[in-house]
Short mmCIF file of C-alpha atoms and ligand atoms in Angstrom, two decimals:
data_model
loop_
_atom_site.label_atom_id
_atom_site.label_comp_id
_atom_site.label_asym_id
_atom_site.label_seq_id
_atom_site.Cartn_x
_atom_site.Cartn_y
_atom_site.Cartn_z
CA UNK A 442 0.00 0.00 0.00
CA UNK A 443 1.10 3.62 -0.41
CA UNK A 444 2.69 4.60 2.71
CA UNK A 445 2.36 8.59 1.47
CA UNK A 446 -1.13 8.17 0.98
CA UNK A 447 -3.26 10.79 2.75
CA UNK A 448 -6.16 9.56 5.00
CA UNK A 449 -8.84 11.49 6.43
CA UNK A 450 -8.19 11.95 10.33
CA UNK A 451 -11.33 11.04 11.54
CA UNK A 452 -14.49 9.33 10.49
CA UNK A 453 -16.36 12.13 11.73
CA UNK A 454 -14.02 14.54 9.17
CA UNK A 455 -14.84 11.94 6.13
CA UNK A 456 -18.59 12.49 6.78
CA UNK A 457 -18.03 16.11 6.65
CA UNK A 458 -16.27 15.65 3.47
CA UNK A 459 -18.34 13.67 1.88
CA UNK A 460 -21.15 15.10 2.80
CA UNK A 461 -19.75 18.17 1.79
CA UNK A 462 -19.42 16.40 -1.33
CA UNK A 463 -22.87 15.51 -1.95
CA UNK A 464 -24.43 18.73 -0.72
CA UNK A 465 -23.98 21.25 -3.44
CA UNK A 466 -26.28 22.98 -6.72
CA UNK A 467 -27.81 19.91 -6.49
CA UNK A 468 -29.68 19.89 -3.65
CA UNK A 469 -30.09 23.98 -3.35
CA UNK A 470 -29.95 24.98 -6.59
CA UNK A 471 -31.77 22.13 -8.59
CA UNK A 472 -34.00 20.25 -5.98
CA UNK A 473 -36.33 22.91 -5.34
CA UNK A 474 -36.66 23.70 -8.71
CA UNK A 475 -37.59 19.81 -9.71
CA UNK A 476 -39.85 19.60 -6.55
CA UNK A 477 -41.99 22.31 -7.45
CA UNK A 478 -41.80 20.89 -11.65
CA UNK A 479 -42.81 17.85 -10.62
CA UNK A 480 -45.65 17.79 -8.39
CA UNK A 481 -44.44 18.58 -4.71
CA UNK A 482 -45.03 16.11 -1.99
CA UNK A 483 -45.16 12.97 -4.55
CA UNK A 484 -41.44 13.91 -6.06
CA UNK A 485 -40.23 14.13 -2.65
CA UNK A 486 -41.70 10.83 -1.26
CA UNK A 487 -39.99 8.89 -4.52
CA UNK A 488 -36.92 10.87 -3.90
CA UNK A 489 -36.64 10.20 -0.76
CA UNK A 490 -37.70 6.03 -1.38
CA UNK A 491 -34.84 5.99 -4.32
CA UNK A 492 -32.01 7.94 -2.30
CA UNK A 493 -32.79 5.10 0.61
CA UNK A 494 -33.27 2.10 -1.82
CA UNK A 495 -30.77 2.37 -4.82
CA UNK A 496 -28.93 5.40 -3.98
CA UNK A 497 -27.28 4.33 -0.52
CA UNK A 498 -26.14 0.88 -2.13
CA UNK A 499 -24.36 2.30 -5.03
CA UNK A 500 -22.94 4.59 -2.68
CA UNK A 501 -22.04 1.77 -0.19
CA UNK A 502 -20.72 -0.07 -3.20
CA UNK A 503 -18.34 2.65 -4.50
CA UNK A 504 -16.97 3.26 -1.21
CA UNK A 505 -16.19 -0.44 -1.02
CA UNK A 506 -14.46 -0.37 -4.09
CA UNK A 507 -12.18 2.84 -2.66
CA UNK A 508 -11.06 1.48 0.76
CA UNK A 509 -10.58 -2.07 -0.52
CA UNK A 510 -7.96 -0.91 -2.81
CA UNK A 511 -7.01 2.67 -1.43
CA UNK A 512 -6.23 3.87 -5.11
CA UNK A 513 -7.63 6.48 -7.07
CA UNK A 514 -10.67 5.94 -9.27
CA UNK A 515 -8.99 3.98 -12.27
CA UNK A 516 -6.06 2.62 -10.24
CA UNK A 517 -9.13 0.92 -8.29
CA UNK A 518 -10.58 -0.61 -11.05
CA UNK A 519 -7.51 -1.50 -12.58
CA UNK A 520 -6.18 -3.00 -9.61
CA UNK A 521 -9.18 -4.99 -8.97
CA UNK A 522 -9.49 -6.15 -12.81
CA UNK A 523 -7.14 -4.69 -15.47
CA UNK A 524 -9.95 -4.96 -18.25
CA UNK A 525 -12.36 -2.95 -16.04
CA UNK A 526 -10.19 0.24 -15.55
CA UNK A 527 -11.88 1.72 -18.38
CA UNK A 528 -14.60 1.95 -15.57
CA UNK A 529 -12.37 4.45 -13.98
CA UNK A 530 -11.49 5.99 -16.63
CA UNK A 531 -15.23 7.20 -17.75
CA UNK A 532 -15.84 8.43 -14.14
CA UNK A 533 -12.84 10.52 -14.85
CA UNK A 534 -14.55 11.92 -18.21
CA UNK A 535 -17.46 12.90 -16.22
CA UNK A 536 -15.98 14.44 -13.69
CA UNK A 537 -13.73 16.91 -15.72
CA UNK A 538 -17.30 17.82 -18.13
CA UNK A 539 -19.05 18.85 -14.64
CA UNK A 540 -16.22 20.68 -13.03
CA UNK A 541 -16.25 22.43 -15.95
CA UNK A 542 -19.41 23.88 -16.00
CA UNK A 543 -19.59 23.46 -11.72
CA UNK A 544 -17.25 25.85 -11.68
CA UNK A 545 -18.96 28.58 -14.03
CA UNK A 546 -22.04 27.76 -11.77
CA UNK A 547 -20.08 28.86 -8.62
CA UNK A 548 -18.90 31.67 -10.29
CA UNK A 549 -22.94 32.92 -10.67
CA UNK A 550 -22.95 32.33 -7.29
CA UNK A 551 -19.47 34.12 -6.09
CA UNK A 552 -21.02 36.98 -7.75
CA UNK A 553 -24.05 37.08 -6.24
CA UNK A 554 -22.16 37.21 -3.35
CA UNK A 555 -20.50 39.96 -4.05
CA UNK A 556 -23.26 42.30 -5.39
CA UNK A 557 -25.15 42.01 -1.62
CA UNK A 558 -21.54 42.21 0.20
CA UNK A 559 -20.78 45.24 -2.05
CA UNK A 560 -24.39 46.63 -1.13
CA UNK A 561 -24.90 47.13 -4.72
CA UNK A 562 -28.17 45.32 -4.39
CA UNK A 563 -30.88 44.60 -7.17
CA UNK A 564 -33.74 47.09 -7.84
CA UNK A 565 -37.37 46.14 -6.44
CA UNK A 566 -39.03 44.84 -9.53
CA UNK A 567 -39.67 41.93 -10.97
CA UNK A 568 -38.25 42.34 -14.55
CA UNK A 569 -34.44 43.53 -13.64
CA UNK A 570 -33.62 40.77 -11.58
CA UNK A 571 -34.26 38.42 -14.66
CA UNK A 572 -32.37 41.00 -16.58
CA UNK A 573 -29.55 41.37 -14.59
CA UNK A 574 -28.89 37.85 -14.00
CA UNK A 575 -29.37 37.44 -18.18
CA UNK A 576 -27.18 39.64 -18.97
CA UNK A 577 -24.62 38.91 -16.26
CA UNK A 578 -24.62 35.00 -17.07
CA UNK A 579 -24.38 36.16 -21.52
CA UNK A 580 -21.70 38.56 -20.63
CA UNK A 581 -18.44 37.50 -22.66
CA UNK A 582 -15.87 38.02 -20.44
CA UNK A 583 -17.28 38.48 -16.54
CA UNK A 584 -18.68 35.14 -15.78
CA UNK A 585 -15.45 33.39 -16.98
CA UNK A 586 -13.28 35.29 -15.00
CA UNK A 587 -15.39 34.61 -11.31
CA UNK A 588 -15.85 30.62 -12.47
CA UNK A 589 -11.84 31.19 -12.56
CA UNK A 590 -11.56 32.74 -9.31
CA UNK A 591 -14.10 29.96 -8.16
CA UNK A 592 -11.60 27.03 -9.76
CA UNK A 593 -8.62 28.60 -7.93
CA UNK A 594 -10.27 28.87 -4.77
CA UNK A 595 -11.21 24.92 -5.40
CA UNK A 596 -7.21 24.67 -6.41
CA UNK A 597 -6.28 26.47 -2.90
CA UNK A 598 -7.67 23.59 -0.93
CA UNK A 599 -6.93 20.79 -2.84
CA UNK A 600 -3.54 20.53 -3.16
CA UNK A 601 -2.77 20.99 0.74
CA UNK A 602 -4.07 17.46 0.46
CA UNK A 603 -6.35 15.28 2.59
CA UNK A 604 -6.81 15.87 5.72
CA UNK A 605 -5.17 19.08 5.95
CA UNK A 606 -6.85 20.10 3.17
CA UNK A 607 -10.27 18.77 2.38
CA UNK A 608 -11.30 17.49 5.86
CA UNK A 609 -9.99 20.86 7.82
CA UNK A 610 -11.93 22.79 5.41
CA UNK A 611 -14.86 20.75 5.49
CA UNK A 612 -15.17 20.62 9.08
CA UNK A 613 -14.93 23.96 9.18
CA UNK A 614 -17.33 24.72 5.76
CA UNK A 615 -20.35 21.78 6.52
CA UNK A 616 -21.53 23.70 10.29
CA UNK A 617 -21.62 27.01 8.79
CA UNK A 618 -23.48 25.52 6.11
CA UNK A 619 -26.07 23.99 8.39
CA UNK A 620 -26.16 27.34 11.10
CA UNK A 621 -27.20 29.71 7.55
CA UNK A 622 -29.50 26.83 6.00
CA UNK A 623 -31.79 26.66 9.34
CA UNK A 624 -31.78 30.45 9.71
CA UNK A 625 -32.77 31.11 6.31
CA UNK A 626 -35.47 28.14 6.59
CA UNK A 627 -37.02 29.75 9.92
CA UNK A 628 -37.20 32.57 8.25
CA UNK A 629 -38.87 31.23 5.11
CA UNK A 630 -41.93 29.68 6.95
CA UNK A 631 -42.39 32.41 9.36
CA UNK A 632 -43.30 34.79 6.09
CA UNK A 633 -47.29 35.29 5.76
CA UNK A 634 -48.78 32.59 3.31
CA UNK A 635 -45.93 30.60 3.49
CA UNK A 636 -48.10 27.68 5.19
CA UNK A 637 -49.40 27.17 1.41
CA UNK A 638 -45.64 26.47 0.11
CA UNK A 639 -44.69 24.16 3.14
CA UNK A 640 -48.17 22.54 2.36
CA UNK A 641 -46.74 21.80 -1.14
CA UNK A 642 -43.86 20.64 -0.37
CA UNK A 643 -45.66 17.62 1.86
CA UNK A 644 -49.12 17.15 -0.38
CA UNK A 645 -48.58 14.10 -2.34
CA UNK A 646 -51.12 14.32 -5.16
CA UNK A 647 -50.93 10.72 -6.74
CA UNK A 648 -51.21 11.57 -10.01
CA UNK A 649 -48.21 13.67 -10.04
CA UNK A 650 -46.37 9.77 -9.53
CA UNK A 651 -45.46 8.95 -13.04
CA UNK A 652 -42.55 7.86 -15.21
CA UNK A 653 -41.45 11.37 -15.58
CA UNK A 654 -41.37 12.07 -12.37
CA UNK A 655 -39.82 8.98 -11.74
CA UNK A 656 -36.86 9.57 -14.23
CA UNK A 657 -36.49 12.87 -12.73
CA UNK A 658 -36.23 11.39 -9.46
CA UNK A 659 -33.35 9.30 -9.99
CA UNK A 660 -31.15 11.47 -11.67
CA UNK A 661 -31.81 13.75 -9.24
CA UNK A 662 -30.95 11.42 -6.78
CA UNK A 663 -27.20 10.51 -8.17
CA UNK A 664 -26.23 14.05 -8.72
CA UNK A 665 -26.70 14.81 -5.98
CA UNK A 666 -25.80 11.46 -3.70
CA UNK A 667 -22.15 12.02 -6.03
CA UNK A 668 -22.65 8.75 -7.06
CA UNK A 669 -21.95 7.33 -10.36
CA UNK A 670 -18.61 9.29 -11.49
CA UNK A 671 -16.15 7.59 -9.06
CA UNK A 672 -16.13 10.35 -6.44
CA UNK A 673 -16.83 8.16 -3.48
CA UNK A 674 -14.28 5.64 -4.83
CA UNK A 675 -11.99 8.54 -4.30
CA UNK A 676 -13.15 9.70 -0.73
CA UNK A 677 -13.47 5.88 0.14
CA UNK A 678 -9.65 5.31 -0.54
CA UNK A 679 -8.55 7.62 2.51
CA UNK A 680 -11.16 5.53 4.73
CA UNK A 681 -8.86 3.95 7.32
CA UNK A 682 -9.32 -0.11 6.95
CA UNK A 683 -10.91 -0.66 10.55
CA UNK A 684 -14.20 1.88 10.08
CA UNK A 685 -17.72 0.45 9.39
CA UNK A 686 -18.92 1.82 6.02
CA UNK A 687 -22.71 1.54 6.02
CA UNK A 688 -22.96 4.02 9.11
CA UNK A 689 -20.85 6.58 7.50
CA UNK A 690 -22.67 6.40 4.08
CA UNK A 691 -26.20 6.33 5.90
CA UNK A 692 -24.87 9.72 7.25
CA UNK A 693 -23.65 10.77 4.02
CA UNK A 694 -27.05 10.35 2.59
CA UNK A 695 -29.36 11.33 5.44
CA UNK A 696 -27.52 14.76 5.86
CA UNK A 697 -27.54 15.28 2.01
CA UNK A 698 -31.26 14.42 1.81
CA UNK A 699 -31.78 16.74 4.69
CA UNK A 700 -29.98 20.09 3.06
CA UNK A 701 -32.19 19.07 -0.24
CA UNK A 702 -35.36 19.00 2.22
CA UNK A 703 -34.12 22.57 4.16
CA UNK A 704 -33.65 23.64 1.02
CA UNK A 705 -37.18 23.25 -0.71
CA UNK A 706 -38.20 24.72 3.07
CA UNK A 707 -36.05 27.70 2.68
CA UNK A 708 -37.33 28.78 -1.29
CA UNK A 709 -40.33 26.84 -2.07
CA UNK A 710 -42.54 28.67 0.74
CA UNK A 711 -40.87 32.04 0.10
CA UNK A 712 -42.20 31.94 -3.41
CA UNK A 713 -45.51 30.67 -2.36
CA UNK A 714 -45.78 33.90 0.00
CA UNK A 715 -44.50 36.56 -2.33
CA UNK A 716 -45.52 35.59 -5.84
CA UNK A 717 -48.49 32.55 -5.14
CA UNK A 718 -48.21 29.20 -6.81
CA UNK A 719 -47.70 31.06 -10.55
CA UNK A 720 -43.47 32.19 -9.32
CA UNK A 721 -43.05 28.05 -9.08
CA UNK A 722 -42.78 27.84 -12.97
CA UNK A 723 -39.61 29.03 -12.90
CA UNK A 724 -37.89 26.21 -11.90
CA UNK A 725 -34.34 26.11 -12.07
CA UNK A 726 -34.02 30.25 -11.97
CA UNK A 727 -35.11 29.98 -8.75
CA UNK A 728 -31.81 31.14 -6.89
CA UNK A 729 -30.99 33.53 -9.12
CA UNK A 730 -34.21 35.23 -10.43
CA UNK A 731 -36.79 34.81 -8.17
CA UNK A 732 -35.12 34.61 -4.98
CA UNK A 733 -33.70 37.90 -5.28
CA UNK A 734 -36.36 39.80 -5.79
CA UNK A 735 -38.23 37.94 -3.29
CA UNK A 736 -35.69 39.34 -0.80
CA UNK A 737 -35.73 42.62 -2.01
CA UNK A 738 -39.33 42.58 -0.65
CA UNK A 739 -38.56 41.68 2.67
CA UNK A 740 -37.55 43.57 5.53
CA UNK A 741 -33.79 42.94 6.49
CA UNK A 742 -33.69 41.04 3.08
CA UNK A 743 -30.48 42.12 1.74
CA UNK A 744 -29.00 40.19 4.49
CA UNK A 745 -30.48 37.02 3.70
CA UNK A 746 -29.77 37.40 0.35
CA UNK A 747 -26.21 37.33 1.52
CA UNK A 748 -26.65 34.26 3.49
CA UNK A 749 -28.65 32.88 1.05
CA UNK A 750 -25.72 33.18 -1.59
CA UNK A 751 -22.79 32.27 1.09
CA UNK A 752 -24.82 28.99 1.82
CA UNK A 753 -24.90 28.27 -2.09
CA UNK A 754 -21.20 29.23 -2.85
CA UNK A 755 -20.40 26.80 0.63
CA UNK A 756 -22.10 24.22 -0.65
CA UNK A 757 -20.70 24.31 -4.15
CA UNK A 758 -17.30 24.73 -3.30
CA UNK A 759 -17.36 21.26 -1.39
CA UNK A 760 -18.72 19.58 -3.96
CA UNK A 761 -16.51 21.12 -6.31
CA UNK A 762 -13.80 20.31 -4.35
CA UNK A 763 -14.54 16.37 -4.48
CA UNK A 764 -14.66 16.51 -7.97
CA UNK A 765 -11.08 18.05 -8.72
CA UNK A 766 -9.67 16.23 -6.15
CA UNK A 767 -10.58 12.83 -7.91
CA UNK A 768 -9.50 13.84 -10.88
CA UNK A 769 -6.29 15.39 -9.22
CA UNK A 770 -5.76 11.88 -7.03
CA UNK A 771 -5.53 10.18 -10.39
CA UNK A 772 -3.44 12.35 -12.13
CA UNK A 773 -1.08 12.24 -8.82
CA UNK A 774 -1.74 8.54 -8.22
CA UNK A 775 -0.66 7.77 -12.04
CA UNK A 776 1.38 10.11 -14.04
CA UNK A 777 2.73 11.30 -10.56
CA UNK A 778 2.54 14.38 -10.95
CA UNK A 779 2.23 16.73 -7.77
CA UNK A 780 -0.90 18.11 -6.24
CA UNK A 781 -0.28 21.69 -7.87
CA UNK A 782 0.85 20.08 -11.41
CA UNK A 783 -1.90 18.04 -11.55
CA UNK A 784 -4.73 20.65 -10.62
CA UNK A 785 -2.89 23.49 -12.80
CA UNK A 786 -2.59 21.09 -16.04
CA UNK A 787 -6.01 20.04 -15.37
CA UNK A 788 -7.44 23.36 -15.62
CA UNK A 789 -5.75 24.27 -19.16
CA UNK A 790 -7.75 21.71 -21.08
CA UNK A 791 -11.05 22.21 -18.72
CA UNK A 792 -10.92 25.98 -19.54
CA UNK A 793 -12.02 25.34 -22.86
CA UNK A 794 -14.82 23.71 -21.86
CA UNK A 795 -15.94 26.29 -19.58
CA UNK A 796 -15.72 28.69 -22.28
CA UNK A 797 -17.87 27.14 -24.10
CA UNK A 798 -20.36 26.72 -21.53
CA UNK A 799 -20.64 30.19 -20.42
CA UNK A 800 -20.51 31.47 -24.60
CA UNK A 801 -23.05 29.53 -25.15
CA UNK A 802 -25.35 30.82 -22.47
CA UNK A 803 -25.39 33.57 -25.23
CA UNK A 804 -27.96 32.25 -27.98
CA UNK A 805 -26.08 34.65 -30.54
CA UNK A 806 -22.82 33.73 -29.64
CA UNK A 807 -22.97 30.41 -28.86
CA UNK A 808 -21.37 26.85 -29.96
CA UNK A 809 -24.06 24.37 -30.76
CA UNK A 810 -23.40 20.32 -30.88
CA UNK A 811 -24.74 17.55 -31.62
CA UNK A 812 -26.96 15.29 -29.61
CA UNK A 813 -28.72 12.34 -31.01
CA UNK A 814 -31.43 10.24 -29.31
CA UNK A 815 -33.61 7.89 -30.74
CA UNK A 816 -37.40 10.02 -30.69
CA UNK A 817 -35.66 13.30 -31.83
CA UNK A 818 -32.98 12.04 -33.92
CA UNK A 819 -30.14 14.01 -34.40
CA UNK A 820 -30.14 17.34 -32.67
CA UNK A 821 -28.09 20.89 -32.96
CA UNK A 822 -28.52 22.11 -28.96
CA UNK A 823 -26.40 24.73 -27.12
CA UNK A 824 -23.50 23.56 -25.65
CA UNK A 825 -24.42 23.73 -22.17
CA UNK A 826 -27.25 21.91 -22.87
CA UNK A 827 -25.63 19.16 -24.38
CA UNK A 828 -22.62 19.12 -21.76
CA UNK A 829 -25.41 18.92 -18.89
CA UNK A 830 -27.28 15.81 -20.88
CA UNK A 831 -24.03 14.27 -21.46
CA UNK A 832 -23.00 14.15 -18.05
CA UNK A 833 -26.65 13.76 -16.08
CA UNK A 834 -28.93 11.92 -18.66
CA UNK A 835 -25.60 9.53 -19.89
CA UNK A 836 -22.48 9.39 -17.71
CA UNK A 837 -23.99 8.75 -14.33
CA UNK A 838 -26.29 6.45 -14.96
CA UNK A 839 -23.88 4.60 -17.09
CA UNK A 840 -21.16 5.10 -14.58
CA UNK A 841 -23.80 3.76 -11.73
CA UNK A 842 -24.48 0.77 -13.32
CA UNK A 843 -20.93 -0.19 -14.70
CA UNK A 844 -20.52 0.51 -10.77
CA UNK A 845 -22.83 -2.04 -9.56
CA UNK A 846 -22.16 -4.59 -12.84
CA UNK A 847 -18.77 -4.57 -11.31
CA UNK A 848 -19.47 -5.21 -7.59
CA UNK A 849 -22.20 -7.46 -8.43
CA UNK A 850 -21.15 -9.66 -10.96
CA UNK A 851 -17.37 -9.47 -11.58
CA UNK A 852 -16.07 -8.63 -7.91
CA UNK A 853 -18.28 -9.92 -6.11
CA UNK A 854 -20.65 -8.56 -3.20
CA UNK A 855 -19.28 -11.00 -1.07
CA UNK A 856 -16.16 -9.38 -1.34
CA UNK A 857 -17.62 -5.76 -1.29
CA UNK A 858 -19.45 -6.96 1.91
CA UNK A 859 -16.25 -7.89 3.94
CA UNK A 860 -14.95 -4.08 2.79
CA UNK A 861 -17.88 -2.71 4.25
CA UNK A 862 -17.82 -4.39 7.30
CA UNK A 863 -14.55 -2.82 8.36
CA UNK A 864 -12.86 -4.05 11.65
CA UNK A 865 -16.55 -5.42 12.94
CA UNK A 866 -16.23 -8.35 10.66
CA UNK A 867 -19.62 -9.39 11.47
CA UNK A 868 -22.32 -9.02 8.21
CA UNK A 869 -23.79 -5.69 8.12
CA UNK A 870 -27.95 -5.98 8.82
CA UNK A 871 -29.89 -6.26 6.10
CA UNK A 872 -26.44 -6.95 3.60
CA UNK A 873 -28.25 -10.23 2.04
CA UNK A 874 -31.20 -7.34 0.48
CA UNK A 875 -28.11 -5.08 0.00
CA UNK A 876 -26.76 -7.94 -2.52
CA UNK A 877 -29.72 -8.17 -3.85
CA UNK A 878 -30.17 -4.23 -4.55
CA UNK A 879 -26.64 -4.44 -6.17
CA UNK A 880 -26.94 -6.88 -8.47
CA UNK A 881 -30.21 -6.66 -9.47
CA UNK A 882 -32.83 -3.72 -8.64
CA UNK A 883 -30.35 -0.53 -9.18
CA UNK A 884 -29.21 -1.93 -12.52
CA UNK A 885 -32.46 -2.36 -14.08
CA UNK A 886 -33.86 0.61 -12.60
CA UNK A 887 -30.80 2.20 -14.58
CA UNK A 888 -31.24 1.03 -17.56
CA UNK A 889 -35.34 2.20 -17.57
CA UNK A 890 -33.57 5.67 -16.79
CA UNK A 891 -31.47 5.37 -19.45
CA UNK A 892 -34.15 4.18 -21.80
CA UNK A 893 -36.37 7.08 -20.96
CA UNK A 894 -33.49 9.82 -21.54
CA UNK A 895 -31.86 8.37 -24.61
CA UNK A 896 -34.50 6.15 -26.45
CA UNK A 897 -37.64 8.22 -25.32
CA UNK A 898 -35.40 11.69 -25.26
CA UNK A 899 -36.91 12.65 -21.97
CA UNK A 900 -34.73 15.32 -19.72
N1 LIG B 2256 -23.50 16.18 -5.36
C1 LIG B 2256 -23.16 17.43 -5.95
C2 LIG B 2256 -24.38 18.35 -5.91
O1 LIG B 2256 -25.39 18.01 -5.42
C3 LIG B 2256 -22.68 17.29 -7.38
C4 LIG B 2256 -21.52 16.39 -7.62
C5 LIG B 2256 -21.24 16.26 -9.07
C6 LIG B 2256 -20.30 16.77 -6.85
O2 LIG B 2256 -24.32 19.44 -6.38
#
């Protein structure tokens, strides 16, 4: 084993992280959004049913693959079995398209932050906020050069390694993250008529249960879990060999699922009290359109709209974190190259990605590509469309179910199951139905999602 290796100090530090990890745009940015496009309460029972039934296996898989061999995503596989490292080596791809647009993301966000610290706040109306953040997210120039700032901040923590790195910040990061997400939520449901938007959130109307909102459901689920793109492989190699998995990834996903259900607490009844049911169709502009101008309304609202944007840019910075740092682990694990090599060459290529995301934000500016599916055929989209159904509708999916193909079938659970056990030894409750979950229910519960996004061209 690799005696320079880092490891995380303490369990309670790996939760952090990987929680950290899994909490991010997904679960603040994009949750609320999908809860209130698909139906409320019913979304958020199946979410909740699929992160507890297929997404805390995969994850308990992956992290069995990571401490079993203590390598980096495709030194895993390819220690495990040399004509499965191309396993690793697709996690890899996926991981370098979403920092690449993460990072643009966080850049929205790190100037968000800015405008309410600067006190250069938006105007009371409805129609500038959408402008602003239009023309702020089109700009040429200005949103590449925060989603830098953004990357290097990413860059600052990663290469001071493991535990000094990643863990200190995260132990740090995650509690502050927590404190402004339950201030911002009291808030939220103490506003008049927000009772209607809470009431949402919990009324499950069964005919909003359908294969849509199943599809939706589960790749909701694996962003934001970080399964499926060999970050938990990653974060399970510094796992010292005597913890117990299974606790530590029922953490993982009981804190994640929490922040996504704060989160739909903090915005969906805010919009319910300032703009009725009508300000839920706009989905994924949420954060940056409506909340804003919701806050504008209230009193003392220029200070929530900086906590508001602090808690996003904490949240994305973890995650972003556990992305470049699996891609840096393999580039370091490797080509051995060092920490500040790998993340500096690393950001050369991903640049040009990112400038094509952002461009094409700009209909008049931007790069199109091509994206076939089987209903629609081949397709001209936007860039960052294509780049977002590349990675969500394709990679993780595919990357899940290569995942649990591997432990399942070729590995064995058996052997994952020993891994998981740590030091205890003694078979984990309920591991037999784990097995079972593994080998078959997530993978044919993939491949429906993958029929419905690339045969049916749903998402
Ligand atoms: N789990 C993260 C999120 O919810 C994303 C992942 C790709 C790091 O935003």
């Amino acid at each position: 084993m690799n005696s320079k290796r880092g490891q995380w100090a303490s369990n309670l530090g790996f939760i952090l992280a990987a929680a950290g990890s899994a909490v991010g745009l997904g679960n603040i940015w994009k949750f609320p959004g999908k809860i209130a496009a698909y139906g409320g309460g019913a979304f958020l029972l199946l979410y909740v049913l699929i992160v507890a039934l297929i997404g805390l296996p995969v994850m308990l898989a992956e992290l069995s693959i990571g401490r079993a061999t203590q390598k980096n995503v495709v030194g895993a596989f390819h220690s495990l079995n040399r004509r499965w490292t191309f396993c690793g080596a697709l996690g890899v791809i996926t991981l370098f398209v979403i920092l690449s647009y993460y990072c643009i993301v966080g850049g929205w966000v790190m100037k968000y932050v800015f405008v309410y610290l600067t006190g250069a706040h938006f105007p009371a109306t409805a129609a500038p906020f959408q402008d602003f953040f239009v023309q702020f997210i089109s700009a040429p120039v200005q949103p590449l050069l925060w989603g830098a700032l953004f990357l290097g901040a990413c860059i600052f923590v990663v290469v001071r390694g493991v535990s000094s790195g990643i863990e200190k910040f995260s132990k740090f990061l995650m509690p502050c993250l927590f404190l402004l997400l339950i201030s911002i939520m009291l808030r939220a449901v103490t506003l008049p008529n927000a009772w209607e938007g809470v009431k949402y959130l919990f009324e499950i109307r069964p005919e909003a249960i359908n294969g849509d909102t199943l599809v939706a459901a589960l790749g909701q689920a694996f962003f934001s879990l970080s399964v499926g793109m060999g970050i938990m492989v990653t974060y399970g190699s510094y796992v010292p060999k005597k913890e117990n998995l299974l606790r530590s990834a029922v953490m993982i996903c009981f804190l994640d699922t929490l922040v996504a259900i704060l989160a739909g607490l903090a915005i969906v009844p805010v919009v319910f009290a300032t703009m009725g049911a009508e300000g839920l169709g706009m989905g994924g502009g949420f954060a940056f359109m409506a909340l804003p101008e919701v806050f504008a309304m209230m009193p003392g609202g220029v200070l929530f709209g900086l906590a508001f944007f602090l808690l996003l840019f904490l949240a994305a910075l973890t995650s972003a974190i556990s992305i470049l740092e699996s891609c840096t682990a393999f580039l370091n694990e490797e080509l051995h190259w060092s920490r500040l090599k790998s993340t500096l060459l690393l950001a050369v290529p991903m640049s040009l990605f990112s400038i094509g995301y952002s461009l094409s934000q700009n209909a008049d500016r931007g790069l199109n590509l091509p994206w076939l599916d089987w209903k629609h055929g081949l397709q001209w989209l936007p860039m960052n469309a294509v780049m977002e159904k590349f990675t969500d509708n394709l990679m993780i999916p595919l990357g899940a179910l290569l995942f649990c193909v591997f432990v399942g079938w070729i590995w064995g659970t058996s052997k994952a199951a020993k891994e998981i056990r740590g030091e205890a030894q003694k078979p984990f409750k309920l591991e037999k139905f784990w097995s079972f979950i593994v080998r078959y229910v997530a993978p044919v519960v993939i491949l429906i999602i993958l029929y419905f996004t690339l045969i049916q061209g749903q998402g």
